[in-house]
mmCIF file of C-alpha atoms in Angstrom:
data_model
loop_
_atom_site.group_PDB
_atom_site.id
_atom_site.type_symbol
_atom_site.label_atom_id
_atom_site.label_comp_id
_atom_site.label_asym_id
_atom_site.label_seq_id
_atom_site.Cartn_x
_atom_site.Cartn_y
_atom_site.Cartn_z
ATOM 1 C CA GLU A 1 0.502 -18.115 -54.610
ATOM 2 C CA ILE A 2 0.291 -16.190 -57.863
ATOM 3 C CA VAL A 3 3.068 -17.129 -60.276
ATOM 4 C CA LEU A 4 4.282 -14.922 -63.122
ATOM 5 C CA THR A 5 5.590 -16.406 -66.349
ATOM 6 C CA GLN A 6 7.370 -14.356 -68.992
ATOM 7 C CA SER A 7 7.754 -15.094 -72.662
ATOM 8 C CA PRO A 8 9.797 -15.451 -74.641
ATOM 9 C CA ALA A 9 12.818 -16.226 -72.482
ATOM 10 C CA THR A 10 15.023 -14.548 -75.073
ATOM 11 C CA LEU A 11 14.051 -12.123 -77.809
ATOM 12 C CA SER A 12 16.610 -11.475 -80.543
ATOM 13 C CA LEU A 13 15.979 -8.248 -82.432
ATOM 14 C CA SER A 14 17.814 -5.512 -84.279
ATOM 15 C CA PRO A 15 17.973 -1.840 -83.324
ATOM 16 C CA GLY A 16 14.939 -0.014 -84.648
ATOM 17 C CA GLU A 17 12.673 -3.052 -84.405
ATOM 18 C CA ARG A 18 9.629 -3.311 -82.163
ATOM 19 C CA ALA A 19 9.873 -5.518 -79.076
ATOM 20 C CA THR A 20 6.831 -7.141 -77.509
ATOM 21 C CA LEU A 21 7.334 -8.873 -74.156
ATOM 22 C CA SER A 22 4.677 -10.899 -72.373
ATOM 23 C CA CYS A 23 3.979 -11.458 -68.680
ATOM 24 C CA ARG A 24 1.222 -13.847 -67.650
ATOM 25 C CA ALA A 25 -0.144 -14.303 -64.125
ATOM 26 C CA SER A 26 -1.504 -17.620 -62.888
ATOM 27 C CA GLN A 27 -4.504 -15.757 -61.445
ATOM 28 C CA GLY A 28 -5.994 -12.351 -62.097
ATOM 29 C CA VAL A 29 -3.957 -9.490 -60.636
ATOM 30 C CA SER A 30 -6.057 -6.551 -61.841
ATOM 31 C CA SER A 31 -3.580 -3.899 -63.045
ATOM 32 C CA SER A 32 -1.067 -4.538 -60.280
ATOM 33 C CA VAL A 33 1.972 -5.209 -62.459
ATOM 34 C CA ALA A 34 5.252 -3.358 -62.921
ATOM 35 C CA TRP A 35 8.097 -3.791 -65.387
ATOM 36 C CA TYR A 36 11.803 -3.361 -64.659
ATOM 37 C CA GLN A 37 14.849 -3.196 -66.924
ATOM 38 C CA GLN A 38 18.197 -4.568 -65.806
ATOM 39 C CA LYS A 39 21.468 -4.118 -67.669
ATOM 40 C CA PRO A 40 24.587 -6.166 -66.864
ATOM 41 C CA GLY A 41 26.281 -5.019 -63.687
ATOM 42 C CA GLN A 42 23.475 -2.638 -62.800
ATOM 43 C CA PRO A 43 20.490 -2.789 -60.470
ATOM 44 C CA PRO A 44 17.002 -3.011 -61.970
ATOM 45 C CA ARG A 45 15.238 0.192 -63.007
ATOM 46 C CA LEU A 46 11.502 0.745 -62.776
ATOM 47 C CA LEU A 47 9.980 1.341 -66.224
ATOM 48 C CA ILE A 48 6.230 0.832 -65.899
ATOM 49 C CA TYR A 49 3.944 0.606 -62.865
ATOM 50 C CA ASP A 50 0.269 -0.215 -62.472
ATOM 51 C CA ALA A 51 0.472 -1.975 -65.858
ATOM 52 C CA SER A 52 0.593 1.131 -68.035
ATOM 53 C CA ASN A 53 2.116 4.128 -66.234
ATOM 54 C CA ARG A 54 5.644 5.151 -67.194
ATOM 55 C CA ALA A 55 7.921 5.915 -64.277
ATOM 56 C CA THR A 56 9.662 9.274 -64.068
ATOM 57 C CA GLY A 57 12.223 9.797 -66.823
ATOM 58 C CA ILE A 58 11.292 6.725 -68.856
ATOM 59 C CA PRO A 59 11.220 7.384 -72.614
ATOM 60 C CA ALA A 60 7.918 7.270 -74.446
ATOM 61 C CA ARG A 61 9.063 4.325 -76.601
ATOM 62 C CA PHE A 62 8.328 2.125 -73.568
ATOM 63 C CA SER A 63 4.668 1.321 -73.025
ATOM 64 C CA GLY A 64 2.762 -1.183 -70.944
ATOM 65 C CA SER A 65 -0.682 -2.658 -71.331
ATOM 66 C CA GLY A 66 -2.914 -5.384 -70.007
ATOM 67 C CA SER A 67 -5.014 -6.327 -67.018
ATOM 68 C CA GLY A 68 -6.187 -9.473 -65.316
ATOM 69 C CA THR A 69 -3.735 -12.199 -66.295
ATOM 70 C CA ASP A 70 -2.021 -10.944 -69.461
ATOM 71 C CA PHE A 71 0.367 -8.030 -69.640
ATOM 72 C CA THR A 72 2.613 -6.661 -72.360
ATOM 73 C CA LEU A 73 5.648 -4.419 -72.398
ATOM 74 C CA THR A 74 6.252 -2.842 -75.787
ATOM 75 C CA ILE A 75 9.379 -1.037 -76.919
ATOM 76 C CA SER A 76 8.306 0.737 -80.071
ATOM 77 C CA SER A 77 11.743 1.077 -81.672
ATOM 78 C CA LEU A 78 14.735 -0.507 -79.980
ATOM 79 C CA GLU A 79 17.664 1.736 -79.136
ATOM 80 C CA PRO A 80 21.118 0.220 -78.498
ATOM 81 C CA GLU A 81 20.747 0.897 -74.764
ATOM 82 C CA ASP A 82 17.494 -1.113 -74.584
ATOM 83 C CA PHE A 83 19.191 -4.490 -74.924
ATOM 84 C CA ALA A 84 18.793 -5.837 -71.407
ATOM 85 C CA VAL A 85 16.755 -8.189 -69.241
ATOM 86 C CA TYR A 86 13.188 -7.218 -68.417
ATOM 87 C CA TYR A 87 11.288 -8.421 -65.362
ATOM 88 C CA CYS A 88 7.632 -8.095 -64.479
ATOM 89 C CA GLN A 89 6.443 -7.967 -60.877
ATOM 90 C CA HIS A 90 3.025 -8.121 -59.246
ATOM 91 C CA ARG A 91 1.727 -6.976 -55.890
ATOM 92 C CA SER A 92 -1.620 -8.739 -55.679
ATOM 93 C CA ASN A 93 -0.433 -10.787 -52.732
ATOM 94 C CA TRP A 94 0.623 -7.610 -50.904
ATOM 95 C CA PRO A 95 2.659 -7.459 -48.770
ATOM 96 C CA LEU A 96 4.245 -10.434 -50.530
ATOM 97 C CA LEU A 97 5.889 -9.414 -53.778
ATOM 98 C CA THR A 98 6.896 -11.652 -56.691
ATOM 99 C CA PHE A 99 8.936 -11.198 -59.830
ATOM 100 C CA GLY A 100 8.703 -13.051 -63.118
ATOM 101 C CA PRO A 101 11.733 -14.990 -64.412
ATOM 102 C CA GLY A 102 12.681 -12.325 -66.962
ATOM 103 C CA THR A 103 12.988 -11.877 -70.717
ATOM 104 C CA LYS A 104 16.363 -11.137 -72.245
ATOM 105 C CA VAL A 105 16.316 -8.830 -75.246
ATOM 106 C CA ASP A 106 19.524 -9.294 -77.170
ATOM 107 C CA ILE A 107 20.947 -8.044 -80.424
ATOM 108 C CA LYS A 108 20.196 -10.159 -83.469
ATOM 109 C CA GLN B 1 16.313 12.424 -56.462
ATOM 110 C CA VAL B 2 16.681 9.895 -53.669
ATOM 111 C CA GLN B 3 19.807 7.765 -53.857
ATOM 112 C CA LEU B 4 20.460 4.488 -52.076
ATOM 113 C CA VAL B 5 24.146 3.876 -51.456
ATOM 114 C CA GLN B 6 25.531 0.372 -51.110
ATOM 115 C CA SER B 7 29.138 -0.577 -51.559
ATOM 116 C CA GLY B 8 31.634 -3.301 -50.922
ATOM 117 C CA ALA B 9 31.464 -7.030 -50.950
ATOM 118 C CA GLU B 10 31.399 -9.732 -48.303
ATOM 119 C CA VAL B 11 32.858 -13.222 -48.169
ATOM 120 C CA LYS B 12 31.484 -15.501 -45.484
ATOM 121 C CA LYS B 13 31.783 -19.123 -44.497
ATOM 122 C CA PRO B 14 28.767 -21.416 -44.319
ATOM 123 C CA GLY B 15 26.948 -21.014 -41.027
ATOM 124 C CA ALA B 16 28.121 -17.447 -40.531
ATOM 125 C CA SER B 17 26.019 -14.275 -40.609
ATOM 126 C CA VAL B 18 26.239 -11.197 -42.797
ATOM 127 C CA LYS B 19 24.908 -7.709 -42.254
ATOM 128 C CA VAL B 20 24.666 -5.485 -45.318
ATOM 129 C CA SER B 21 23.921 -1.798 -45.323
ATOM 130 C CA CYS B 22 22.070 0.748 -47.435
ATOM 131 C CA LYS B 23 22.629 4.446 -46.774
ATOM 132 C CA VAL B 24 20.314 7.221 -47.865
ATOM 133 C CA PRO B 25 22.421 10.379 -48.073
ATOM 134 C CA GLU B 26 20.810 13.793 -48.010
ATOM 135 C CA TYR B 27 17.399 12.302 -47.257
ATOM 136 C CA THR B 28 15.439 10.981 -44.307
ATOM 137 C CA LEU B 29 15.185 7.209 -44.131
ATOM 138 C CA THR B 30 11.938 7.314 -42.195
ATOM 139 C CA TYR B 31 10.229 8.806 -45.240
ATOM 140 C CA LEU B 32 10.978 5.610 -47.180
ATOM 141 C CA SER B 33 9.706 2.060 -46.992
ATOM 142 C CA MET B 34 12.877 0.079 -47.582
ATOM 143 C CA HIS B 35 12.901 -3.432 -48.989
ATOM 144 C CA TRP B 36 15.544 -5.994 -49.866
ATOM 145 C CA VAL B 37 15.809 -8.025 -53.058
ATOM 146 C CA ARG B 38 18.522 -10.507 -53.901
ATOM 147 C CA GLN B 39 19.813 -11.961 -57.139
ATOM 148 C CA ALA B 40 21.932 -15.092 -57.352
ATOM 149 C CA PRO B 41 24.586 -15.060 -60.089
ATOM 150 C CA GLY B 42 22.918 -15.367 -63.488
ATOM 151 C CA LYS B 43 19.476 -15.723 -61.928
ATOM 152 C CA GLY B 44 16.354 -13.637 -61.456
ATOM 153 C CA LEU B 45 15.162 -11.307 -58.721
ATOM 154 C CA GLU B 46 13.958 -12.625 -55.370
ATOM 155 C CA TRP B 47 12.103 -10.382 -52.919
ATOM 156 C CA MET B 48 13.223 -10.934 -49.333
ATOM 157 C CA GLY B 49 11.142 -8.503 -47.338
ATOM 158 C CA GLY B 50 10.822 -4.952 -46.132
ATOM 159 C CA PHE B 51 8.714 -2.368 -44.383
ATOM 160 C CA ASP B 52 4.963 -2.533 -44.909
ATOM 161 C CA PRO B 53 3.738 1.056 -44.494
ATOM 162 C CA GLN B 54 0.127 -0.079 -44.265
ATOM 163 C CA GLU B 55 0.766 -2.277 -41.225
ATOM 164 C CA GLY B 56 3.681 -0.259 -39.890
ATOM 165 C CA LYS B 57 5.918 -3.286 -39.546
ATOM 166 C CA THR B 58 8.597 -5.246 -41.346
ATOM 167 C CA ILE B 59 7.524 -8.330 -43.255
ATOM 168 C CA HIS B 60 9.574 -11.135 -44.819
ATOM 169 C CA ALA B 61 9.169 -13.764 -47.475
ATOM 170 C CA GLN B 62 8.313 -17.071 -45.856
ATOM 171 C CA LYS B 63 11.543 -18.728 -47.027
ATOM 172 C CA PHE B 64 13.662 -16.320 -44.965
ATOM 173 C CA GLN B 65 11.562 -16.446 -41.809
ATOM 174 C CA GLY B 66 13.785 -16.914 -38.783
ATOM 175 C CA ARG B 67 16.995 -16.102 -40.665
ATOM 176 C CA VAL B 68 16.584 -12.474 -41.695
ATOM 177 C CA THR B 69 16.434 -9.265 -39.678
ATOM 178 C CA MET B 70 15.854 -5.869 -41.254
ATOM 179 C CA THR B 71 16.619 -2.791 -39.182
ATOM 180 C CA GLU B 72 17.130 0.929 -39.580
ATOM 181 C CA ASP B 73 19.411 3.435 -37.893
ATOM 182 C CA THR B 74 17.597 6.722 -38.253
ATOM 183 C CA SER B 75 20.525 8.660 -36.770
ATOM 184 C CA THR B 76 22.622 7.782 -39.823
ATOM 185 C CA ASP B 77 19.755 7.165 -42.304
ATOM 186 C CA THR B 78 21.077 3.667 -42.918
ATOM 187 C CA ALA B 79 19.057 0.478 -43.396
ATOM 188 C CA TYR B 80 20.494 -2.942 -42.613
ATOM 189 C CA MET B 81 19.681 -6.500 -43.568
ATOM 190 C CA GLU B 82 21.203 -9.335 -41.556
ATOM 191 C CA LEU B 83 21.028 -12.910 -42.802
ATOM 192 C CA THR B 84 22.113 -15.729 -40.500
ATOM 193 C CA SER B 85 23.027 -19.397 -40.947
ATOM 194 C CA LEU B 86 24.436 -18.701 -44.391
ATOM 195 C CA LYS B 87 24.508 -21.422 -47.031
ATOM 196 C CA SER B 88 26.219 -21.526 -50.413
ATOM 197 C CA GLU B 89 22.816 -20.879 -51.980
ATOM 198 C CA ASP B 90 22.781 -17.468 -50.287
ATOM 199 C CA THR B 91 25.582 -16.313 -52.592
ATOM 200 C CA ALA B 92 23.966 -13.376 -54.361
ATOM 201 C CA MET B 93 23.862 -9.653 -54.954
ATOM 202 C CA TYR B 94 21.770 -8.058 -52.239
ATOM 203 C CA TYR B 95 19.915 -4.906 -53.260
ATOM 204 C CA CYS B 96 18.026 -2.430 -51.162
ATOM 205 C CA ALA B 97 15.096 -0.763 -52.918
ATOM 206 C CA ALA B 98 12.574 1.824 -51.789
ATOM 207 C CA LEU B 99 8.873 1.558 -52.388
ATOM 208 C CA THR B 100 7.388 4.173 -54.654
ATOM 209 C CA TYR B 101 4.027 4.812 -56.299
ATOM 210 C CA GLY B 102 2.591 2.713 -53.463
ATOM 211 C CA SER B 103 4.258 -0.646 -53.878
ATOM 212 C CA TRP B 104 6.842 -0.644 -56.635
ATOM 213 C CA PHE B 105 10.609 -0.475 -56.254
ATOM 214 C CA ASP B 106 12.381 2.751 -57.162
ATOM 215 C CA PRO B 107 15.172 3.636 -56.629
ATOM 216 C CA TRP B 108 17.522 0.734 -56.048
ATOM 217 C CA GLY B 109 20.939 0.588 -54.449
ATOM 218 C CA GLN B 110 23.901 -0.679 -56.461
ATOM 219 C CA GLY B 111 23.928 -3.913 -54.504
ATOM 220 C CA ILE B 112 26.386 -5.735 -52.266
ATOM 221 C CA LEU B 113 27.780 -9.072 -53.412
ATOM 222 C CA VAL B 114 27.765 -11.676 -50.670
ATOM 223 C CA THR B 115 29.743 -14.827 -51.377
ATOM 224 C CA VAL B 116 29.309 -17.845 -49.121
ATOM 225 C CA SER B 117 32.121 -20.308 -49.506
ATOM 226 C CA SER B 118 34.164 -22.602 -47.327
#
């Protein structure tokens, strides 16, 4: 089973700063990674799929990169609405799907 | 824009069953591959299972084998997830989510909170 780890667990930043979130797979997963954002009391929202493609309606300040075992979600300049929990997910064991434990981005 | 509608909450006793719903208004459920993801309070996301369009059948995570049934009523465009033999550890928000871009989840329903308590 491929396990995803995310770091850091919590990222404390100020609005306007750049956020860099990491997702590491225990084995290579090609580019089969997605990123989701979840705000309190809301369901997750798809941000990035296939490692680097923005989903419909996602602002350009969100970008994804990586392949193999190391993936990064970058928020170029944090807006107040970006403070949330971010999860990565892989599909390399399709049809079995796994999420990472999440990174919380909170206000410094 | 496809919407997945979930509402309400359930309180069940240990050993009971729960059946949660996910309606797709103004769309045809058969065009979607519906999956279910749960989230225990303060915890992360856990995929439970859903429809595999490649195999044309429903698949489940191993940990739920024998306890979960996922069905669809195409006459009302509503998907259901039934979980039996409930335990306190099954207390969670249960989300439906549709596959998109091949195998990613978008959109999601708002979730149904299931509380298992004696």
